[in-house]
Structure formats: structure tokens, C-alpha cells
Amino acid sequence: MHDKPFKIFSGTKSRYFAEKVCNSLQCPLGNMIIEHFADGEFSVSYEESIRGRQVFLIQSTFPNSDNLMELMLMIDAAKRASAKSIIAVIPYFGWARQDRKDKPRVSIGAKLIADMLSTAGISRLITMDLHADQIQGFFNVPVDHLYASGVFVDYMKTFNQDNLVIATPDVGGTKRASAYAKFLGCPMVICYKIRKKANVISDMQIIGDVEGMDVLLIDDIVDTAGTMTKAAELMMQNGAKSVRAVASHAVMSDPASDRVDNSALTEIIFTDSIPYTKSCSKVKILSVADMFADAILRVCNNESISSLYVV
């Protein structure tokens, strides 16, 4: 590692992912201590020199907020240790669903987090499958926005392509599903849902025909799995032969795993952007660590990363 101009460090809960990235890059994970105190506070210290180095800090900001706070302290410590540049590598960017004012007197959480990261001192952000593409514009530093499609498409090619139809569990994911449908040359259907409140669906309808088809639902985040499992059930009621789902980020808050286990889904495929620690026989995890390792190398070498985009 001493002959390389960059160093990679990780927060507590994303260490599993950082180790995969380092294995791919054939470099050791940087030595850093995150010390926890009795009152819940914690401090960050780098146990090796990072002066004049490009520093990549890997940490997804999934619940709880300690993950975000760890990242903030890691950035601040790196800035004060004279790092040449500080690149935040955030496979899952939390608070991304708060990207606009959808009713009066609410916060725009994604913009606030972007401001906090910028103020803390990042030089660049590398992330994947933001809930809303416009979040890139909340930052005043370069954002490399990766897509899990490169990993997913290879897996999708193992499906029966003759009867495949791409579906989106809500209208908001139409653009994403349309890109997959166009790439795979498949038809597309849409689920239209009406919510009573957050995480509670009152009604759902299908726009399109799924009779006799193998349905593949596409989404970016699965939280409580209410939308995904209800959409799968609706597809089967409308004559679908089978229903699978693909989503980038396995938030999977309780009771999501039980819902998926008891649902009409054949399987649900996620990336390892968030650690999935529950037990569910229908969940399959595909790693995006090699893709992030490739992106890190390209950033270091000032090379284009657009060739990583498949869909």
C-alpha cells in the first residue's frame, strides 16, 4: 500500500464491504480506531499517516444515524490530518427519499445531508442508485453515480427471456424499469398505488398485461416490503406465471423478511450495499464491491467511469 497514492478506510457497519473492495484492489484496509464512550459519543483517529494521500472513506448511511455521524467524524479527522483529497464512498445514500417538499413544512433531508458532507470536507462522492437522480445536484463537488444494473443484468440473463416482462411496483420507478425493458427488449407494466400514509398502501392496480408472463419487478429500495409483496400478489392474481424482484438496497426493516418469505415472490435479488443480516430463503445478494473498486481506480487515474454504466 505504501507505493499507492490512495488509502481506503471504513466505518464500523460497512467494514464487510470495504474488505471486499480492498480484496478486489489487492490492498490492505487502512488502520483506524473508532472509540465509543459510555454516553454514546464516539471519536475517530487514523493510526497511520494520510498526509498528501487520496483518502477513500467507505460507509453507507443506513439507519441508525450513527453510521452517518461516524462518516462525518472520519471526514473531519482526514481533513485535519492533511489528506490531499477526501472521497466519500457511500454505496447506500440514506435520507434519499426526502428529496423534495411533497407537502408543506417538511425538511428536505437529502439536501441537508449533502450540505453536511460538503461542510465536513469531502472532495468527491461515489454512490450507487440514488432514489432520485436530482440529488446529484445537491452537491457542489463531483458525484460519481454508479448503477447496480451491470451486476443485475448478468443475473437476469439466466432467466427465461421469452416470457419476461419488466414491472415497476410504483409510478416513481417508471424511468428505471423502462431502461431495463429497453435494454432487455421486454415489454413493461406499471403498478399504480395509492398510499394512506408512509409505508401504508390503500389501493394498487396494474397498468398492462401480465397473463402467462414471468414478471420481474424493478426497484431501488425495499424497506418494509409492503409495496413489493403486494405488487407480486397482484401480478399472480392477474395471471402471471412467476414473479421475481430486483432492488439495489436491502433496507428490509421488520417485518420485511417475513413478508417476503410468505409472499408470491419466487426470489428477491439485492446488492450488498447494506449488510443483510436477517434470514430469508428467498433473498439473494449480489456483490457490487468489484464495481466500486473499479470506480475507485478510475477516479485515482482520472479515467472515465461511464463505461461502467450498462442500463
PDB file of C-alpha atoms in Angstrom:
ATOM      1  CA  MET A   1       0.000   0.000   0.000  1.00  0.00           C
ATOM      2  CA  HIS A   2       2.898   2.390   0.658  1.00  0.00           C
ATOM      3  CA  ASP A   3       3.597   2.747  -3.067  1.00  0.00           C
ATOM      4  CA  LYS A   4      -0.001   3.727  -3.811  1.00  0.00           C
ATOM      5  CA  PRO A   5      -1.246   7.320  -3.654  1.00  0.00           C
ATOM      6  CA  PHE A   6      -4.534   6.341  -2.010  1.00  0.00           C
ATOM      7  CA  LYS A   7      -5.709   4.745   1.210  1.00  0.00           C
ATOM      8  CA  ILE A   8      -9.062   3.125   1.991  1.00  0.00           C
ATOM      9  CA  PHE A   9     -10.779   3.294   5.366  1.00  0.00           C
ATOM     10  CA  SER A  10     -14.152   2.076   6.570  1.00  0.00           C
ATOM     11  CA  GLY A  11     -16.798   2.872   9.148  1.00  0.00           C
ATOM     12  CA  THR A  12     -17.919   0.168  11.576  1.00  0.00           C
ATOM     13  CA  LYS A  13     -21.003  -1.212   9.797  1.00  0.00           C
ATOM     14  CA  SER A  14     -19.569  -1.078   6.248  1.00  0.00           C
ATOM     15  CA  ARG A  15     -16.317  -2.877   7.046  1.00  0.00           C
ATOM     16  CA  TYR A  16     -17.588  -6.106   5.407  1.00  0.00           C
ATOM     17  CA  PHE A  17     -17.989  -4.164   2.129  1.00  0.00           C
ATOM     18  CA  ALA A  18     -14.700  -2.255   2.430  1.00  0.00           C
ATOM     19  CA  GLU A  19     -12.821  -5.547   2.894  1.00  0.00           C
ATOM     20  CA  LYS A  20     -14.313  -6.870  -0.359  1.00  0.00           C
ATOM     21  CA  VAL A  21     -13.295  -3.665  -2.178  1.00  0.00           C
ATOM     22  CA  CYS A  22      -9.744  -3.928  -0.782  1.00  0.00           C
ATOM     23  CA  ASN A  23      -9.544  -7.592  -1.830  1.00  0.00           C
ATOM     24  CA  SER A  24     -10.517  -6.550  -5.334  1.00  0.00           C
ATOM     25  CA  LEU A  25      -7.885  -3.779  -5.349  1.00  0.00           C
ATOM     26  CA  GLN A  26      -5.314  -6.063  -3.664  1.00  0.00           C
ATOM     27  CA  CYS A  27      -4.550  -3.514  -0.967  1.00  0.00           C
ATOM     28  CA  PRO A  28      -4.973  -3.587   2.832  1.00  0.00           C
ATOM     29  CA  LEU A  29      -7.753  -1.729   4.607  1.00  0.00           C
ATOM     30  CA  GLY A  30      -6.426   1.347   6.405  1.00  0.00           C
ATOM     31  CA  ASN A  31      -5.890   1.263  10.168  1.00  0.00           C
ATOM     32  CA  MET A  32      -8.363   3.454  12.037  1.00  0.00           C
ATOM     33  CA  ILE A  33      -9.877   3.356  15.532  1.00  0.00           C
ATOM     34  CA  ILE A  34     -13.459   4.369  16.320  1.00  0.00           C
ATOM     35  CA  GLU A  35     -13.659   4.621  20.104  1.00  0.00           C
ATOM     36  CA  HIS A  36     -17.068   4.510  21.804  1.00  0.00           C
ATOM     37  CA  PHE A  37     -17.797   6.191  25.126  1.00  0.00           C
ATOM     38  CA  ALA A  38     -20.325   5.337  27.848  1.00  0.00           C
ATOM     39  CA  ASP A  39     -22.661   8.211  26.933  1.00  0.00           C
ATOM     40  CA  GLY A  40     -22.975   7.093  23.284  1.00  0.00           C
ATOM     41  CA  GLU A  41     -20.433   9.510  21.815  1.00  0.00           C
ATOM     42  CA  PHE A  42     -17.540   8.210  19.748  1.00  0.00           C
ATOM     43  CA  SER A  43     -14.279   9.542  18.333  1.00  0.00           C
ATOM     44  CA  VAL A  44     -12.264   8.713  15.228  1.00  0.00           C
ATOM     45  CA  SER A  45      -8.478   8.509  14.903  1.00  0.00           C
ATOM     46  CA  TYR A  46      -6.299   7.405  11.979  1.00  0.00           C
ATOM     47  CA  GLU A  47      -3.486   5.139  13.157  1.00  0.00           C
ATOM     48  CA  GLU A  48      -1.282   5.774  10.120  1.00  0.00           C
ATOM     49  CA  SER A  49      -0.193   8.835   8.158  1.00  0.00           C
ATOM     50  CA  ILE A  50      -2.540  10.035   5.424  1.00  0.00           C
ATOM     51  CA  ARG A  51      -0.727  13.310   4.702  1.00  0.00           C
ATOM     52  CA  GLY A  52      -0.850  14.098   0.987  1.00  0.00           C
ATOM     53  CA  ARG A  53      -2.849  10.942   0.149  1.00  0.00           C
ATOM     54  CA  GLN A  54      -6.148  10.422  -1.615  1.00  0.00           C
ATOM     55  CA  VAL A  55      -8.382   9.001   1.103  1.00  0.00           C
ATOM     56  CA  PHE A  56     -11.455   6.891   0.278  1.00  0.00           C
ATOM     57  CA  LEU A  57     -13.902   6.548   3.170  1.00  0.00           C
ATOM     58  CA  ILE A  58     -16.409   3.701   2.723  1.00  0.00           C
ATOM     59  CA  GLN A  59     -19.617   3.974   4.725  1.00  0.00           C
ATOM     60  CA  SER A  60     -23.272   3.517   3.805  1.00  0.00           C
ATOM     61  CA  THR A  61     -25.568   5.864   5.726  1.00  0.00           C
ATOM     62  CA  PHE A  62     -28.361   3.414   6.509  1.00  0.00           C
ATOM     63  CA  PRO A  63     -30.206   3.539   9.864  1.00  0.00           C
ATOM     64  CA  ASN A  64     -29.288   4.279  12.538  1.00  0.00           C
ATOM     65  CA  SER A  65     -27.797   7.768  12.353  1.00  0.00           C
ATOM     66  CA  ASP A  66     -24.537   6.638  13.990  1.00  0.00           C
ATOM     67  CA  ASN A  67     -23.355   5.484  10.562  1.00  0.00           C
ATOM     68  CA  LEU A  68     -23.703   8.999   9.170  1.00  0.00           C
ATOM     69  CA  MET A  69     -22.081  10.564  12.248  1.00  0.00           C
ATOM     70  CA  GLU A  70     -19.147   8.146  12.006  1.00  0.00           C
ATOM     71  CA  LEU A  71     -18.628   9.186   8.392  1.00  0.00           C
ATOM     72  CA  MET A  72     -18.727  12.890   9.346  1.00  0.00           C
ATOM     73  CA  LEU A  73     -16.055  12.376  12.008  1.00  0.00           C
ATOM     74  CA  MET A  74     -13.946  10.292   9.587  1.00  0.00           C
ATOM     75  CA  ILE A  75     -14.083  13.142   7.049  1.00  0.00           C
ATOM     76  CA  ASP A  76     -13.205  15.770   9.660  1.00  0.00           C
ATOM     77  CA  ALA A  77     -10.295  13.726  11.025  1.00  0.00           C
ATOM     78  CA  ALA A  78      -8.933  13.153   7.488  1.00  0.00           C
ATOM     79  CA  LYS A  79      -9.154  16.875   6.701  1.00  0.00           C
ATOM     80  CA  ARG A  80      -7.274  17.752   9.899  1.00  0.00           C
ATOM     81  CA  ALA A  81      -4.650  15.069   9.104  1.00  0.00           C
ATOM     82  CA  SER A  82      -3.775  16.856   5.821  1.00  0.00           C
ATOM     83  CA  ALA A  83      -5.245  14.340   3.375  1.00  0.00           C
ATOM     84  CA  LYS A  84      -4.794  15.534  -0.221  1.00  0.00           C
ATOM     85  CA  SER A  85      -8.420  14.716  -1.100  1.00  0.00           C
ATOM     86  CA  ILE A  86     -11.290  13.019   0.716  1.00  0.00           C
ATOM     87  CA  ILE A  87     -13.673  10.863  -1.315  1.00  0.00           C
ATOM     88  CA  ALA A  88     -16.800   9.608   0.452  1.00  0.00           C
ATOM     89  CA  VAL A  89     -17.816   6.192  -0.898  1.00  0.00           C
ATOM     90  CA  ILE A  90     -21.464   5.759   0.100  1.00  0.00           C
ATOM     91  CA  PRO A  91     -22.953   2.646  -1.569  1.00  0.00           C
ATOM     92  CA  TYR A  92     -26.347   3.414   0.025  1.00  0.00           C
ATOM     93  CA  PHE A  93     -27.133   7.120   0.463  1.00  0.00           C
ATOM     94  CA  GLY A  94     -29.685   7.394   3.266  1.00  0.00           C
ATOM     95  CA  TRP A  95     -32.399  10.060   3.514  1.00  0.00           C
ATOM     96  CA  ALA A  96     -32.605   9.986  -0.306  1.00  0.00           C
ATOM     97  CA  ARG A  97     -36.391   9.591  -0.198  1.00  0.00           C
ATOM     98  CA  GLN A  98     -36.556  13.100   1.288  1.00  0.00           C
ATOM     99  CA  ASP A  99     -35.565  14.815  -1.955  1.00  0.00           C
ATOM    100  CA  ARG A 100     -38.306  17.463  -2.249  1.00  0.00           C
ATOM    101  CA  LYS A 101     -41.112  19.220  -0.367  1.00  0.00           C
ATOM    102  CA  ASP A 102     -44.051  16.916  -1.075  1.00  0.00           C
ATOM    103  CA  LYS A 103     -46.222  18.724   1.490  1.00  0.00           C
ATOM    104  CA  PRO A 104     -45.899  21.999   3.438  1.00  0.00           C
ATOM    105  CA  ARG A 105     -43.416  22.475   6.299  1.00  0.00           C
ATOM    106  CA  VAL A 106     -41.232  19.395   5.784  1.00  0.00           C
ATOM    107  CA  SER A 107     -37.454  19.068   5.633  1.00  0.00           C
ATOM    108  CA  ILE A 108     -35.530  18.095   2.505  1.00  0.00           C
ATOM    109  CA  GLY A 109     -33.296  15.559   4.232  1.00  0.00           C
ATOM    110  CA  ALA A 110     -31.197  14.620   1.187  1.00  0.00           C
ATOM    111  CA  LYS A 111     -30.152  18.259   0.653  1.00  0.00           C
ATOM    112  CA  LEU A 112     -29.293  18.642   4.344  1.00  0.00           C
ATOM    113  CA  ILE A 113     -27.070  15.530   4.271  1.00  0.00           C
ATOM    114  CA  ALA A 114     -25.375  16.796   1.093  1.00  0.00           C
ATOM    115  CA  ASP A 115     -24.642  20.127   2.810  1.00  0.00           C
ATOM    116  CA  MET A 116     -23.301  18.362   5.907  1.00  0.00           C
ATOM    117  CA  LEU A 117     -20.944  16.163   3.854  1.00  0.00           C
ATOM    118  CA  SER A 118     -19.703  19.159   1.866  1.00  0.00           C
ATOM    119  CA  THR A 119     -19.156  21.246   5.005  1.00  0.00           C
ATOM    120  CA  ALA A 120     -17.326  18.352   6.670  1.00  0.00           C
ATOM    121  CA  GLY A 121     -14.882  18.472   3.757  1.00  0.00           C
ATOM    122  CA  ILE A 122     -15.436  15.845   1.040  1.00  0.00           C
ATOM    123  CA  SER A 123     -13.788  16.416  -2.350  1.00  0.00           C
ATOM    124  CA  ARG A 124     -15.980  13.910  -4.222  1.00  0.00           C
ATOM    125  CA  LEU A 125     -18.815  11.441  -3.692  1.00  0.00           C
ATOM    126  CA  ILE A 126     -19.103   7.929  -5.123  1.00  0.00           C
ATOM    127  CA  THR A 127     -22.552   6.408  -4.605  1.00  0.00           C
ATOM    128  CA  MET A 128     -24.970   3.975  -6.261  1.00  0.00           C
ATOM    129  CA  ASP A 129     -28.608   4.050  -7.377  1.00  0.00           C
ATOM    130  CA  LEU A 130     -29.787   7.214  -5.659  1.00  0.00           C
ATOM    131  CA  HIS A 131     -33.535   7.205  -5.041  1.00  0.00           C
ATOM    132  CA  ALA A 132     -33.765  10.386  -7.124  1.00  0.00           C
ATOM    133  CA  ASP A 133     -31.153  11.348  -9.729  1.00  0.00           C
ATOM    134  CA  GLN A 134     -31.522  15.060  -8.963  1.00  0.00           C
ATOM    135  CA  ILE A 135     -29.816  14.543  -5.575  1.00  0.00           C
ATOM    136  CA  GLN A 136     -26.528  14.750  -7.509  1.00  0.00           C
ATOM    137  CA  GLY A 137     -27.328  18.439  -7.967  1.00  0.00           C
ATOM    138  CA  PHE A 138     -27.495  18.968  -4.194  1.00  0.00           C
ATOM    139  CA  PHE A 139     -23.689  18.644  -4.087  1.00  0.00           C
ATOM    140  CA  ASN A 140     -21.142  21.268  -5.147  1.00  0.00           C
ATOM    141  CA  VAL A 141     -18.462  18.584  -5.568  1.00  0.00           C
ATOM    142  CA  PRO A 142     -18.246  15.914  -8.315  1.00  0.00           C
ATOM    143  CA  VAL A 143     -20.622  12.963  -7.861  1.00  0.00           C
ATOM    144  CA  ASP A 144     -19.906   9.596  -9.479  1.00  0.00           C
ATOM    145  CA  HIS A 145     -23.307   7.917  -9.610  1.00  0.00           C
ATOM    146  CA  LEU A 146     -22.943   4.172 -10.211  1.00  0.00           C
ATOM    147  CA  TYR A 147     -25.714   1.757 -11.159  1.00  0.00           C
ATOM    148  CA  ALA A 148     -26.195  -1.823  -9.963  1.00  0.00           C
ATOM    149  CA  SER A 149     -27.580  -2.709 -13.400  1.00  0.00           C
ATOM    150  CA  GLY A 150     -24.212  -4.090 -14.542  1.00  0.00           C
ATOM    151  CA  VAL A 151     -24.417  -6.777 -11.846  1.00  0.00           C
ATOM    152  CA  PHE A 152     -28.164  -7.339 -12.170  1.00  0.00           C
ATOM    153  CA  VAL A 153     -28.267  -7.689 -15.973  1.00  0.00           C
ATOM    154  CA  ASP A 154     -25.756 -10.564 -15.926  1.00  0.00           C
ATOM    155  CA  TYR A 155     -28.006 -12.372 -13.442  1.00  0.00           C
ATOM    156  CA  MET A 156     -31.165 -11.548 -15.408  1.00  0.00           C
ATOM    157  CA  LYS A 157     -29.718 -13.301 -18.453  1.00  0.00           C
ATOM    158  CA  THR A 158     -30.177 -16.596 -16.583  1.00  0.00           C
ATOM    159  CA  PHE A 159     -33.971 -16.065 -16.609  1.00  0.00           C
ATOM    160  CA  ASN A 160     -36.343 -17.309 -19.296  1.00  0.00           C
ATOM    161  CA  GLN A 161     -36.298 -14.329 -21.692  1.00  0.00           C
ATOM    162  CA  ASP A 162     -39.218 -15.478 -23.889  1.00  0.00           C
ATOM    163  CA  ASN A 163     -41.970 -14.645 -21.388  1.00  0.00           C
ATOM    164  CA  LEU A 164     -40.157 -11.938 -19.411  1.00  0.00           C
ATOM    165  CA  VAL A 165     -41.970  -8.702 -18.622  1.00  0.00           C
ATOM    166  CA  ILE A 166     -40.418  -5.852 -16.606  1.00  0.00           C
ATOM    167  CA  ALA A 167     -42.637  -4.241 -13.972  1.00  0.00           C
ATOM    168  CA  THR A 168     -42.347  -1.310 -11.609  1.00  0.00           C
ATOM    169  CA  PRO A 169     -44.101  -1.514  -8.214  1.00  0.00           C
ATOM    170  CA  ASP A 170     -44.928   2.210  -8.334  1.00  0.00           C
ATOM    171  CA  VAL A 171     -45.131   5.045 -10.865  1.00  0.00           C
ATOM    172  CA  GLY A 172     -41.986   6.694  -9.456  1.00  0.00           C
ATOM    173  CA  GLY A 173     -39.807   3.834 -10.735  1.00  0.00           C
ATOM    174  CA  THR A 174     -41.077   4.006 -14.322  1.00  0.00           C
ATOM    175  CA  LYS A 175     -37.884   5.518 -15.743  1.00  0.00           C
ATOM    176  CA  ARG A 176     -35.696   2.852 -14.114  1.00  0.00           C
ATOM    177  CA  ALA A 177     -37.916  -0.033 -15.250  1.00  0.00           C
ATOM    178  CA  SER A 178     -38.191   1.424 -18.755  1.00  0.00           C
ATOM    179  CA  ALA A 179     -34.387   1.447 -19.093  1.00  0.00           C
ATOM    180  CA  TYR A 180     -34.214  -2.262 -18.167  1.00  0.00           C
ATOM    181  CA  ALA A 181     -37.113  -3.125 -20.508  1.00  0.00           C
ATOM    182  CA  LYS A 182     -35.451  -1.328 -23.411  1.00  0.00           C
ATOM    183  CA  PHE A 183     -32.072  -2.963 -22.752  1.00  0.00           C
ATOM    184  CA  LEU A 184     -33.548  -6.475 -22.458  1.00  0.00           C
ATOM    185  CA  GLY A 185     -36.092  -5.957 -25.258  1.00  0.00           C
ATOM    186  CA  CYS A 186     -39.027  -6.827 -22.992  1.00  0.00           C
ATOM    187  CA  PRO A 187     -42.487  -5.298 -22.518  1.00  0.00           C
ATOM    188  CA  MET A 188     -43.193  -3.280 -19.365  1.00  0.00           C
ATOM    189  CA  VAL A 189     -46.134  -2.929 -16.967  1.00  0.00           C
ATOM    190  CA  ILE A 190     -46.723  -0.432 -14.160  1.00  0.00           C
ATOM    191  CA  CYS A 191     -48.290  -0.760 -10.718  1.00  0.00           C
ATOM    192  CA  TYR A 192     -50.254   2.285  -9.652  1.00  0.00           C
ATOM    193  CA  LYS A 193     -50.561   2.604  -5.872  1.00  0.00           C
ATOM    194  CA  ILE A 194     -52.365   4.991  -3.548  1.00  0.00           C
ATOM    195  CA  ARG A 195     -50.908   5.499  -0.064  1.00  0.00           C
ATOM    196  CA  LYS A 196     -52.876   6.416   3.066  1.00  0.00           C
ATOM    197  CA  LYS A 197     -49.577   7.409   4.731  1.00  0.00           C
ATOM    198  CA  ALA A 198     -45.867   6.441   4.596  1.00  0.00           C
ATOM    199  CA  ASN A 199     -45.385   2.635   4.383  1.00  0.00           C
ATOM    200  CA  VAL A 200     -49.180   2.013   4.203  1.00  0.00           C
ATOM    201  CA  ILE A 201     -50.853   1.245   0.835  1.00  0.00           C
ATOM    202  CA  SER A 202     -54.614   1.574   0.445  1.00  0.00           C
ATOM    203  CA  ASP A 203     -55.030   0.507  -3.193  1.00  0.00           C
ATOM    204  CA  MET A 204     -52.960  -0.846  -6.106  1.00  0.00           C
ATOM    205  CA  GLN A 205     -53.766  -1.517  -9.764  1.00  0.00           C
ATOM    206  CA  ILE A 206     -51.805  -2.898 -12.763  1.00  0.00           C
ATOM    207  CA  ILE A 207     -51.431  -0.929 -15.980  1.00  0.00           C
ATOM    208  CA  GLY A 208     -50.598  -3.529 -18.635  1.00  0.00           C
ATOM    209  CA  ASP A 209     -50.964  -7.286 -19.229  1.00  0.00           C
ATOM    210  CA  VAL A 210     -49.053  -9.967 -17.292  1.00  0.00           C
ATOM    211  CA  GLU A 211     -51.098 -13.091 -18.080  1.00  0.00           C
ATOM    212  CA  GLY A 212     -48.825 -16.090 -18.706  1.00  0.00           C
ATOM    213  CA  MET A 213     -45.696 -13.952 -18.210  1.00  0.00           C
ATOM    214  CA  ASP A 214     -42.637 -14.220 -15.935  1.00  0.00           C
ATOM    215  CA  VAL A 215     -42.645 -10.870 -14.155  1.00  0.00           C
ATOM    216  CA  LEU A 216     -39.510  -9.071 -12.933  1.00  0.00           C
ATOM    217  CA  LEU A 217     -40.223  -6.197 -10.539  1.00  0.00           C
ATOM    218  CA  ILE A 218     -37.554  -3.464 -10.505  1.00  0.00           C
ATOM    219  CA  ASP A 219     -36.993  -1.044  -7.601  1.00  0.00           C
ATOM    220  CA  ASP A 220     -34.150   0.805  -5.883  1.00  0.00           C
ATOM    221  CA  ILE A 221     -35.040   0.371  -2.181  1.00  0.00           C
ATOM    222  CA  VAL A 222     -37.073  -2.251  -0.331  1.00  0.00           C
ATOM    223  CA  ASP A 223     -37.905  -1.012   3.164  1.00  0.00           C
ATOM    224  CA  THR A 224     -40.889  -2.774   4.752  1.00  0.00           C
ATOM    225  CA  ALA A 225     -41.521  -4.802   1.533  1.00  0.00           C
ATOM    226  CA  GLY A 226     -45.231  -3.890   1.664  1.00  0.00           C
ATOM    227  CA  THR A 227     -45.298  -2.447  -1.864  1.00  0.00           C
ATOM    228  CA  MET A 228     -43.175  -5.218  -3.388  1.00  0.00           C
ATOM    229  CA  THR A 229     -45.118  -8.130  -1.889  1.00  0.00           C
ATOM    230  CA  LYS A 230     -48.498  -6.551  -2.657  1.00  0.00           C
ATOM    231  CA  ALA A 231     -47.386  -5.964  -6.271  1.00  0.00           C
ATOM    232  CA  ALA A 232     -46.231  -9.606  -6.545  1.00  0.00           C
ATOM    233  CA  GLU A 233     -49.568 -10.845  -5.202  1.00  0.00           C
ATOM    234  CA  LEU A 234     -51.446  -8.627  -7.656  1.00  0.00           C
ATOM    235  CA  MET A 235     -49.342  -9.933 -10.577  1.00  0.00           C
ATOM    236  CA  MET A 236     -50.183 -13.548  -9.676  1.00  0.00           C
ATOM    237  CA  GLN A 237     -53.885 -12.690  -9.314  1.00  0.00           C
ATOM    238  CA  ASN A 238     -53.744 -11.258 -12.846  1.00  0.00           C
ATOM    239  CA  GLY A 239     -52.366 -14.488 -14.320  1.00  0.00           C
ATOM    240  CA  ALA A 240     -48.584 -14.097 -14.073  1.00  0.00           C
ATOM    241  CA  LYS A 241     -46.627 -17.363 -14.243  1.00  0.00           C
ATOM    242  CA  SER A 242     -43.956 -16.246 -11.760  1.00  0.00           C
ATOM    243  CA  VAL A 243     -42.765 -13.058 -10.044  1.00  0.00           C
ATOM    244  CA  ARG A 244     -39.207 -12.121  -9.130  1.00  0.00           C
ATOM    245  CA  ALA A 245     -37.902  -8.807  -7.810  1.00  0.00           C
ATOM    246  CA  VAL A 246     -34.648  -6.890  -8.130  1.00  0.00           C
ATOM    247  CA  ALA A 247     -33.720  -3.967  -5.868  1.00  0.00           C
ATOM    248  CA  SER A 248     -30.420  -2.218  -5.210  1.00  0.00           C
ATOM    249  CA  HIS A 249     -30.665  -1.603  -1.467  1.00  0.00           C
ATOM    250  CA  ALA A 250     -31.896  -4.133   1.110  1.00  0.00           C
ATOM    251  CA  VAL A 251     -33.108  -1.797   3.862  1.00  0.00           C
ATOM    252  CA  MET A 252     -35.557  -4.590   4.834  1.00  0.00           C
ATOM    253  CA  SER A 253     -36.990  -3.128   8.045  1.00  0.00           C
ATOM    254  CA  ASP A 254     -39.106  -5.523  10.095  1.00  0.00           C
ATOM    255  CA  PRO A 255     -41.370  -7.270   9.151  1.00  0.00           C
ATOM    256  CA  ALA A 256     -39.957  -7.210   5.592  1.00  0.00           C
ATOM    257  CA  SER A 257     -38.187 -10.596   5.710  1.00  0.00           C
ATOM    258  CA  ASP A 258     -41.322 -12.382   6.960  1.00  0.00           C
ATOM    259  CA  ARG A 259     -43.422 -10.647   4.309  1.00  0.00           C
ATOM    260  CA  VAL A 260     -41.047 -11.752   1.533  1.00  0.00           C
ATOM    261  CA  ASP A 261     -40.924 -15.329   2.884  1.00  0.00           C
ATOM    262  CA  ASN A 262     -44.727 -15.532   2.887  1.00  0.00           C
ATOM    263  CA  SER A 263     -45.214 -13.709  -0.435  1.00  0.00           C
ATOM    264  CA  ALA A 264     -45.843 -14.794  -4.016  1.00  0.00           C
ATOM    265  CA  LEU A 265     -42.248 -13.840  -4.940  1.00  0.00           C
ATOM    266  CA  THR A 266     -40.015 -16.632  -6.257  1.00  0.00           C
ATOM    267  CA  GLU A 267     -36.924 -14.684  -5.163  1.00  0.00           C
ATOM    268  CA  ILE A 268     -35.752 -11.137  -4.491  1.00  0.00           C
ATOM    269  CA  ILE A 269     -32.260 -10.025  -5.511  1.00  0.00           C
ATOM    270  CA  PHE A 270     -30.310  -7.274  -3.726  1.00  0.00           C
ATOM    271  CA  THR A 271     -26.769  -5.898  -3.753  1.00  0.00           C
ATOM    272  CA  ASP A 272     -24.525  -5.871  -0.682  1.00  0.00           C
ATOM    273  CA  SER A 273     -24.643  -2.044  -0.345  1.00  0.00           C
ATOM    274  CA  ILE A 274     -26.283  -2.610   3.058  1.00  0.00           C
ATOM    275  CA  PRO A 275     -25.477  -5.630   5.251  1.00  0.00           C
ATOM    276  CA  TYR A 276     -28.429  -8.036   5.173  1.00  0.00           C
ATOM    277  CA  THR A 277     -28.318  -9.930   8.458  1.00  0.00           C
ATOM    278  CA  LYS A 278     -31.824 -11.414   8.598  1.00  0.00           C
ATOM    279  CA  SER A 279     -32.797 -14.900   7.452  1.00  0.00           C
ATOM    280  CA  CYS A 280     -34.955 -15.260   4.350  1.00  0.00           C
ATOM    281  CA  SER A 281     -34.749 -18.165   1.909  1.00  0.00           C
ATOM    282  CA  LYS A 282     -35.984 -16.014  -1.000  1.00  0.00           C
ATOM    283  CA  VAL A 283     -33.293 -13.317  -0.670  1.00  0.00           C
ATOM    284  CA  LYS A 284     -30.226 -13.473  -2.930  1.00  0.00           C
ATOM    285  CA  ILE A 285     -27.337 -10.998  -2.511  1.00  0.00           C
ATOM    286  CA  LEU A 286     -25.060  -9.997  -5.419  1.00  0.00           C
ATOM    287  CA  SER A 287     -21.868  -8.075  -4.664  1.00  0.00           C
ATOM    288  CA  VAL A 288     -21.083  -4.674  -6.203  1.00  0.00           C
ATOM    289  CA  ALA A 289     -17.677  -4.442  -4.464  1.00  0.00           C
ATOM    290  CA  ASP A 290     -15.737  -5.077  -7.705  1.00  0.00           C
ATOM    291  CA  MET A 291     -17.662  -2.286  -9.431  1.00  0.00           C
ATOM    292  CA  PHE A 292     -16.804   0.157  -6.639  1.00  0.00           C
ATOM    293  CA  ALA A 293     -13.163  -0.983  -6.694  1.00  0.00           C
ATOM    294  CA  ASP A 294     -13.066  -0.299 -10.443  1.00  0.00           C
ATOM    295  CA  ALA A 295     -14.606   3.156  -9.891  1.00  0.00           C
ATOM    296  CA  ILE A 296     -12.012   3.970  -7.199  1.00  0.00           C
ATOM    297  CA  LEU A 297      -9.159   3.034  -9.547  1.00  0.00           C
ATOM    298  CA  ARG A 298     -10.645   5.127 -12.349  1.00  0.00           C
ATOM    299  CA  VAL A 299     -11.009   8.139 -10.060  1.00  0.00           C
ATOM    300  CA  CYS A 300      -7.369   7.773  -8.980  1.00  0.00           C
ATOM    301  CA  ASN A 301      -6.217   7.514 -12.614  1.00  0.00           C
ATOM    302  CA  ASN A 302      -8.531  10.297 -13.871  1.00  0.00           C
ATOM    303  CA  GLU A 303     -10.289   7.843 -16.195  1.00  0.00           C
ATOM    304  CA  SER A 304     -13.901   7.862 -17.343  1.00  0.00           C
ATOM    305  CA  ILE A 305     -16.358   5.720 -15.387  1.00  0.00           C
ATOM    306  CA  SER A 306     -19.209   5.929 -17.913  1.00  0.00           C
ATOM    307  CA  SER A 307     -18.269   2.521 -19.334  1.00  0.00           C
ATOM    308  CA  LEU A 308     -19.418   1.013 -16.002  1.00  0.00           C
ATOM    309  CA  TYR A 309     -22.993   2.009 -16.873  1.00  0.00           C
ATOM    310  CA  VAL A 310     -24.942  -0.793 -18.519  1.00  0.00           C
ATOM    311  CA  VAL A 311     -28.525   0.434 -18.097  1.00  0.00           C
TER     312      VAL A 311
END
